[in-house]
Coordinates of C-alpha atoms in Angstrom, one line a residue:
M12 CA -33.2 46.8 -19.8
N13 CA -35.0 50.8 -19.3
E14 CA -34.4 52.2 -15.6
E15 CA -38.0 51.1 -14.9
Q16 CA -37.6 47.4 -15.7
R17 CA -34.1 47.1 -13.6
Y18 CA -35.8 49.1 -10.8
L19 CA -38.3 46.5 -10.9
F20 CA -35.6 43.6 -11.2
D21 CA -33.4 44.3 -8.5
A22 CA -35.7 45.4 -5.8
F23 CA -38.4 41.8 -7.0
G24 CA -36.5 39.7 -8.9
Y25 CA -38.1 38.9 -11.4
V26 CA -39.9 41.9 -14.6
V27 CA -42.7 40.8 -16.7
V28 CA -41.4 41.8 -20.7
P29 CA -44.6 42.1 -23.0
G30 CA -44.8 40.9 -26.4
V31 CA -41.0 39.0 -26.8
L32 CA -42.8 36.9 -29.4
T33 CA -45.7 37.7 -32.0
D34 CA -49.3 36.4 -32.5
A35 CA -47.6 34.0 -35.5
Q36 CA -44.7 32.7 -32.8
V37 CA -47.7 32.4 -30.5
D38 CA -49.7 30.2 -32.4
E39 CA -46.7 28.1 -33.6
L40 CA -46.0 27.0 -30.4
R41 CA -49.9 25.5 -29.7
A42 CA -50.0 24.2 -32.8
T43 CA -46.5 22.1 -32.3
L44 CA -46.7 21.5 -28.5
R45 CA -46.4 17.4 -28.7
Q46 CA -45.7 16.9 -24.7
P47 CA -44.7 17.8 -21.3
T48 CA -41.2 17.9 -20.5
E49 CA -39.3 18.4 -17.1
Q50 CA -35.4 18.2 -16.5
F51 CA -35.9 16.2 -13.9
N52 CA -35.8 13.0 -16.3
S53 CA -32.9 13.3 -18.5
S54 CA -34.9 13.6 -21.8
D55 CA -33.3 12.1 -25.1
Q56 CA -32.2 15.7 -26.8
K57 CA -33.6 13.8 -30.1
V58 CA -37.0 14.8 -29.0
I59 CA -36.0 17.5 -27.0
P60 CA -38.5 20.6 -28.2
L61 CA -35.9 22.2 -29.8
H62 CA -36.1 20.0 -32.9
W63 CA -40.1 20.3 -32.8
S64 CA -40.2 23.1 -34.6
R65 CA -38.2 26.7 -36.4
V66 CA -39.4 29.1 -33.9
W67 CA -38.5 26.2 -30.2
R68 CA -35.0 27.3 -32.0
D69 CA -35.6 31.3 -32.3
M70 CA -36.3 31.3 -28.7
L71 CA -33.0 30.7 -28.2
D72 CA -32.3 34.0 -29.3
L73 CA -35.0 36.6 -29.8
P74 CA -34.0 40.2 -30.3
A75 CA -36.5 41.2 -27.6
L76 CA -35.2 38.9 -25.2
S77 CA -31.2 38.6 -25.3
P78 CA -30.4 42.2 -24.5
V79 CA -32.0 41.9 -21.0
L80 CA -30.3 38.2 -20.9
E81 CA -26.8 40.2 -21.5
E82 CA -27.6 41.8 -18.6
L83 CA -28.5 39.8 -16.3
I84 CA -26.4 37.1 -16.4
G85 CA -24.3 37.8 -19.2
N86 CA -19.9 37.9 -19.2
H87 CA -20.3 41.7 -18.4
G88 CA -16.6 41.9 -19.8
L89 CA -16.2 39.2 -22.7
R90 CA -18.9 41.2 -24.2
K91 CA -17.3 44.6 -23.9
A92 CA -14.3 42.7 -25.9
Q93 CA -16.4 41.4 -28.8
E94 CA -17.5 44.6 -28.9
E95 CA -14.4 46.6 -29.8
R96 CA -13.2 44.2 -31.3
A97 CA -16.6 44.2 -33.5
S98 CA -16.2 48.6 -33.7
E99 CA -12.5 48.1 -35.6
D100 CA -13.3 44.8 -37.3
A101 CA -17.0 44.4 -38.9
A102 CA -16.9 40.7 -39.3
A103 CA -15.6 40.0 -35.8
P104 CA -18.5 38.0 -34.5
V105 CA -20.9 39.2 -31.0
L106 CA -22.2 36.1 -29.8
P107 CA -23.9 35.7 -27.3
T108 CA -22.5 35.3 -23.5
F109 CA -25.1 33.2 -21.7
R110 CA -26.2 29.7 -22.0
L111 CA -28.9 27.5 -22.5
D112 CA -30.1 25.5 -19.5
H113 CA -32.8 23.4 -20.0
I114 CA -36.5 23.8 -20.8
N115 CA -39.6 22.9 -19.6
V116 CA -42.7 22.5 -20.6
H117 CA -45.9 22.1 -18.4
T118 CA -49.3 21.3 -19.9
H119 CA -50.5 19.5 -16.1
I120 CA -52.2 23.0 -14.8
A121 CA -56.3 23.1 -15.3
K122 CA -58.8 24.2 -13.7
G123 CA -58.9 22.5 -10.0
F124 CA -55.4 22.7 -9.0
K125 CA -54.8 23.1 -5.7
G126 CA -51.3 25.3 -5.9
G127 CA -47.5 23.5 -6.2
V128 CA -45.1 23.8 -3.3
L129 CA -43.1 27.0 -3.6
H130 CA -39.4 26.7 -4.2
G131 CA -36.4 28.5 -5.8
G132 CA -33.7 30.5 -3.5
S133 CA -29.8 31.0 -3.1
L134 CA -29.5 28.8 0.4
G135 CA -28.7 24.8 -0.6
T136 CA -28.4 25.0 -4.9
G137 CA -24.7 24.4 -5.2
G138 CA -24.3 28.1 -6.6
S139 CA -26.4 27.4 -9.4
Q140 CA -28.2 30.0 -8.3
F141 CA -27.3 33.6 -6.8
F142 CA -28.4 37.2 -7.3
R143 CA -26.4 39.9 -6.7
Y144 CA -25.8 43.8 -7.2
H145 CA -22.4 44.8 -7.7
D146 CA -20.8 48.8 -9.8
G147 CA -24.4 49.1 -12.1
R148 CA -24.0 45.6 -13.1
F149 CA -26.6 42.1 -12.3
Y150 CA -24.9 39.0 -11.4
N151 CA -26.6 35.8 -11.8
G152 CA -26.9 32.5 -11.9
L153 CA -30.1 30.1 -13.1
V154 CA -32.1 32.7 -14.7
S155 CA -35.9 31.3 -16.2
V156 CA -38.1 32.9 -18.8
T157 CA -41.9 32.0 -18.9
F158 CA -44.2 32.0 -21.5
E159 CA -47.7 31.8 -21.3
L160 CA -49.8 30.5 -24.5
Y161 CA -52.6 31.7 -23.0
D162 CA -53.1 34.1 -20.2
S163 CA -52.9 33.6 -17.1
H164 CA -55.5 36.0 -14.9
A165 CA -54.0 37.4 -12.1
N166 CA -56.6 36.5 -9.5
G167 CA -57.0 32.9 -11.3
G168 CA -53.8 30.8 -10.9
G169 CA -50.1 30.6 -12.5
F170 CA -47.2 31.7 -11.7
G171 CA -46.4 32.9 -8.3
C172 CA -44.1 34.7 -5.8
I173 CA -42.2 36.3 -2.8
P174 CA -40.7 39.3 -4.2
G175 CA -37.6 40.5 -2.1
T176 CA -36.8 36.6 -2.1
H177 CA -34.1 36.6 -4.0
K178 CA -31.8 39.0 -1.5
S179 CA -32.8 36.7 1.4
N180 CA -30.9 35.1 4.2
L181 CA -33.1 32.8 5.9
P182 CA -35.2 30.2 4.4
L183 CA -38.9 29.8 3.7
P184 CA -40.6 28.9 6.8
A185 CA -42.1 24.9 6.0
P186 CA -45.3 26.0 7.3
W187 CA -45.8 28.5 4.1
R188 CA -44.6 26.5 0.9
D189 CA -47.1 24.9 0.0
L190 CA -49.6 26.5 -1.7
S191 CA -52.7 23.6 -1.6
Q192 CA -52.8 25.0 2.1
G193 CA -53.0 28.7 1.5
V194 CA -52.1 31.3 -0.3
P195 CA -50.4 33.6 1.6
D196 CA -51.1 37.2 1.7
F197 CA -47.7 37.7 0.9
V198 CA -47.1 36.2 -2.2
A199 CA -47.4 38.4 -5.1
R200 CA -50.0 36.7 -8.3
V201 CA -48.3 37.8 -11.4
A202 CA -50.4 37.7 -14.8
A203 CA -48.7 37.4 -17.9
K204 CA -50.5 37.7 -22.1
P205 CA -49.3 35.8 -24.8
G206 CA -46.2 37.2 -26.4
D207 CA -44.7 38.2 -22.5
A208 CA -42.0 36.4 -20.4
I209 CA -41.9 36.6 -17.0
V210 CA -38.3 36.9 -16.2
F211 CA -37.0 36.1 -12.8
T212 CA -33.8 34.2 -11.1
E213 CA -34.4 31.1 -9.2
A214 CA -32.8 32.6 -6.7
L215 CA -36.8 34.3 -5.9
I216 CA -38.9 32.3 -4.5
H217 CA -41.7 31.3 -6.7
G218 CA -44.1 28.6 -7.4
T219 CA -47.4 27.7 -9.4
L220 CA -51.0 29.3 -7.8
P221 CA -53.9 27.2 -7.3
W222 CA -55.8 27.4 -11.2
T223 CA -59.5 28.3 -10.1
V224 CA -61.0 29.4 -13.6
D225 CA -62.0 27.7 -16.9
D226 CA -59.7 28.5 -19.2
I227 CA -56.5 26.2 -20.6
R228 CA -52.9 27.1 -19.1
R229 CA -50.1 26.1 -21.2
T230 CA -46.7 27.6 -20.0
V231 CA -43.2 26.6 -21.5
F232 CA -40.0 27.8 -19.4
Y233 CA -36.5 28.7 -21.0
K234 CA -34.1 28.7 -18.6
F235 CA -31.1 30.3 -19.3
S236 CA -27.8 30.1 -17.6
P237 CA -23.9 31.7 -17.1
H238 CA -21.5 30.4 -19.6
A239 CA -19.9 29.0 -17.1
T240 CA -21.9 27.5 -14.4
S241 CA -24.9 24.8 -15.3
W242 CA -27.7 23.4 -12.5
S243 CA -28.8 20.6 -15.3
G244 CA -26.9 17.7 -15.5
N245 CA -28.1 16.6 -19.4
Y246 CA -25.9 18.8 -21.8
F247 CA -27.2 20.0 -25.2
D248 CA -25.2 19.1 -28.6
P249 CA -24.7 21.9 -30.6
D250 CA -24.0 19.8 -33.8
D251 CA -27.2 17.9 -32.7
F252 CA -28.8 21.6 -34.3
R253 CA -26.0 21.9 -37.1
D254 CA -28.6 21.1 -39.8
Y255 CA -31.7 23.1 -39.3
P256 CA -31.8 26.2 -41.6
D257 CA -32.4 28.9 -39.3
M258 CA -29.4 28.2 -37.2
D259 CA -26.8 30.3 -36.5
D260 CA -23.8 31.2 -34.9
R261 CA -25.2 32.6 -32.5
K262 CA -28.3 30.5 -31.3
M263 CA -25.6 27.7 -31.6
T264 CA -23.8 29.6 -29.0
V265 CA -26.4 29.9 -26.5
L266 CA -26.5 26.0 -26.9
E267 CA -22.5 25.4 -25.6
P268 CA -22.7 22.8 -22.4
P269 CA -20.8 25.3 -19.9
S270 CA -17.2 26.1 -20.0
A271 CA -15.6 29.1 -19.5
R272 CA -15.1 30.2 -23.3
Y273 CA -11.3 30.8 -23.2
P274 CA -10.1 31.2 -26.7
G275 CA -9.5 27.8 -28.3
R276 CA -12.0 26.6 -26.1
P277 CA -12.5 22.2 -27.1
T278 CA -16.1 22.8 -26.1
R279 CA -16.8 25.9 -28.8
P280 CA -19.2 24.7 -32.5
K281 CA -17.4 24.5 -35.4
P282 CA -18.6 27.5 -36.9
L283 CA -21.9 27.1 -39.5
A284 CA -19.8 28.8 -42.3
D285 CA -17.8 26.1 -42.4
R286 CA -20.6 23.4 -42.6

C-alpha cells in the first residue's frame, strides 16, 4: 500500500484499489457466474464459486491485491520470518498469512431496489470484526473485498458506508439503519469500475444503497480473515481443489481452515509437489 492508501484506510476504513482484475478476468467472471451465494446458508463446498472457473480460484491470490491483504490482516511476524528464511534459502516458500473466510455473490440488485440495511461494526461480533493500528502496523479482523462486474455509479446505487465508523465506540442509532427509508447525508456513496476492488474492514458500518439506474449490477465479495480466526463456520477444504492444475501452494494456503499456522499443524495442506 502506498502512503495515500494507508492514510485513507486508516481514516475512512476502506480504500478503492484500481485495476486488480484484467478485462479478460472480468469477462470470465461475468460468463461463468452461475447463481447467487450467501454465507448464511452453508453452501455445498462442491458447488461453490471456486469450482466455476479458474478465474474464481485466481482471485485467491491476485498480485495487485495480496500485498494489500498482507498489510491489513496478515501476520507481520510470521511473514517477516518467512522472508528471512527465503533470503537465506531461495527454495524456502513465502506463503500468504491470511485466509479466505467465505464468498458472497449478489445478483438481486436491479432498478427499484429500495436499499439494504446498514450493518457491520466491531461491537457484538464475537471478536471477528475489529480494527487497530499500532506501532506502524494495521491489525484487522474480517476484511471484505468487493468486485463490481459492471460500473456502479455513485449516485445510482451500490456500496455505501459511514466513513470512520470502524473506530466508533457507540452503536449506530436504529433509525438510521434501514436505507430503504432514506439515505442519511453522512453515508458515503462509493463507486467502482469493473476490475476495481473496494477493500474495507467489516468493523466499518456499511450497506447497499438504493439502485436507481437501468444498468445491471453483479457484485462478488471475497471475505478474508487473519489466519487464526473465522466468521463463517463452513470452512474450505484445500484438498477439494488439489486436482486443479492452476492451483499452487499459495492458493492452497489461503484455503486452510483457521489455525495458528505453527509448524506441523494438522490443518496444513500437503504441498502440491507431493500430488
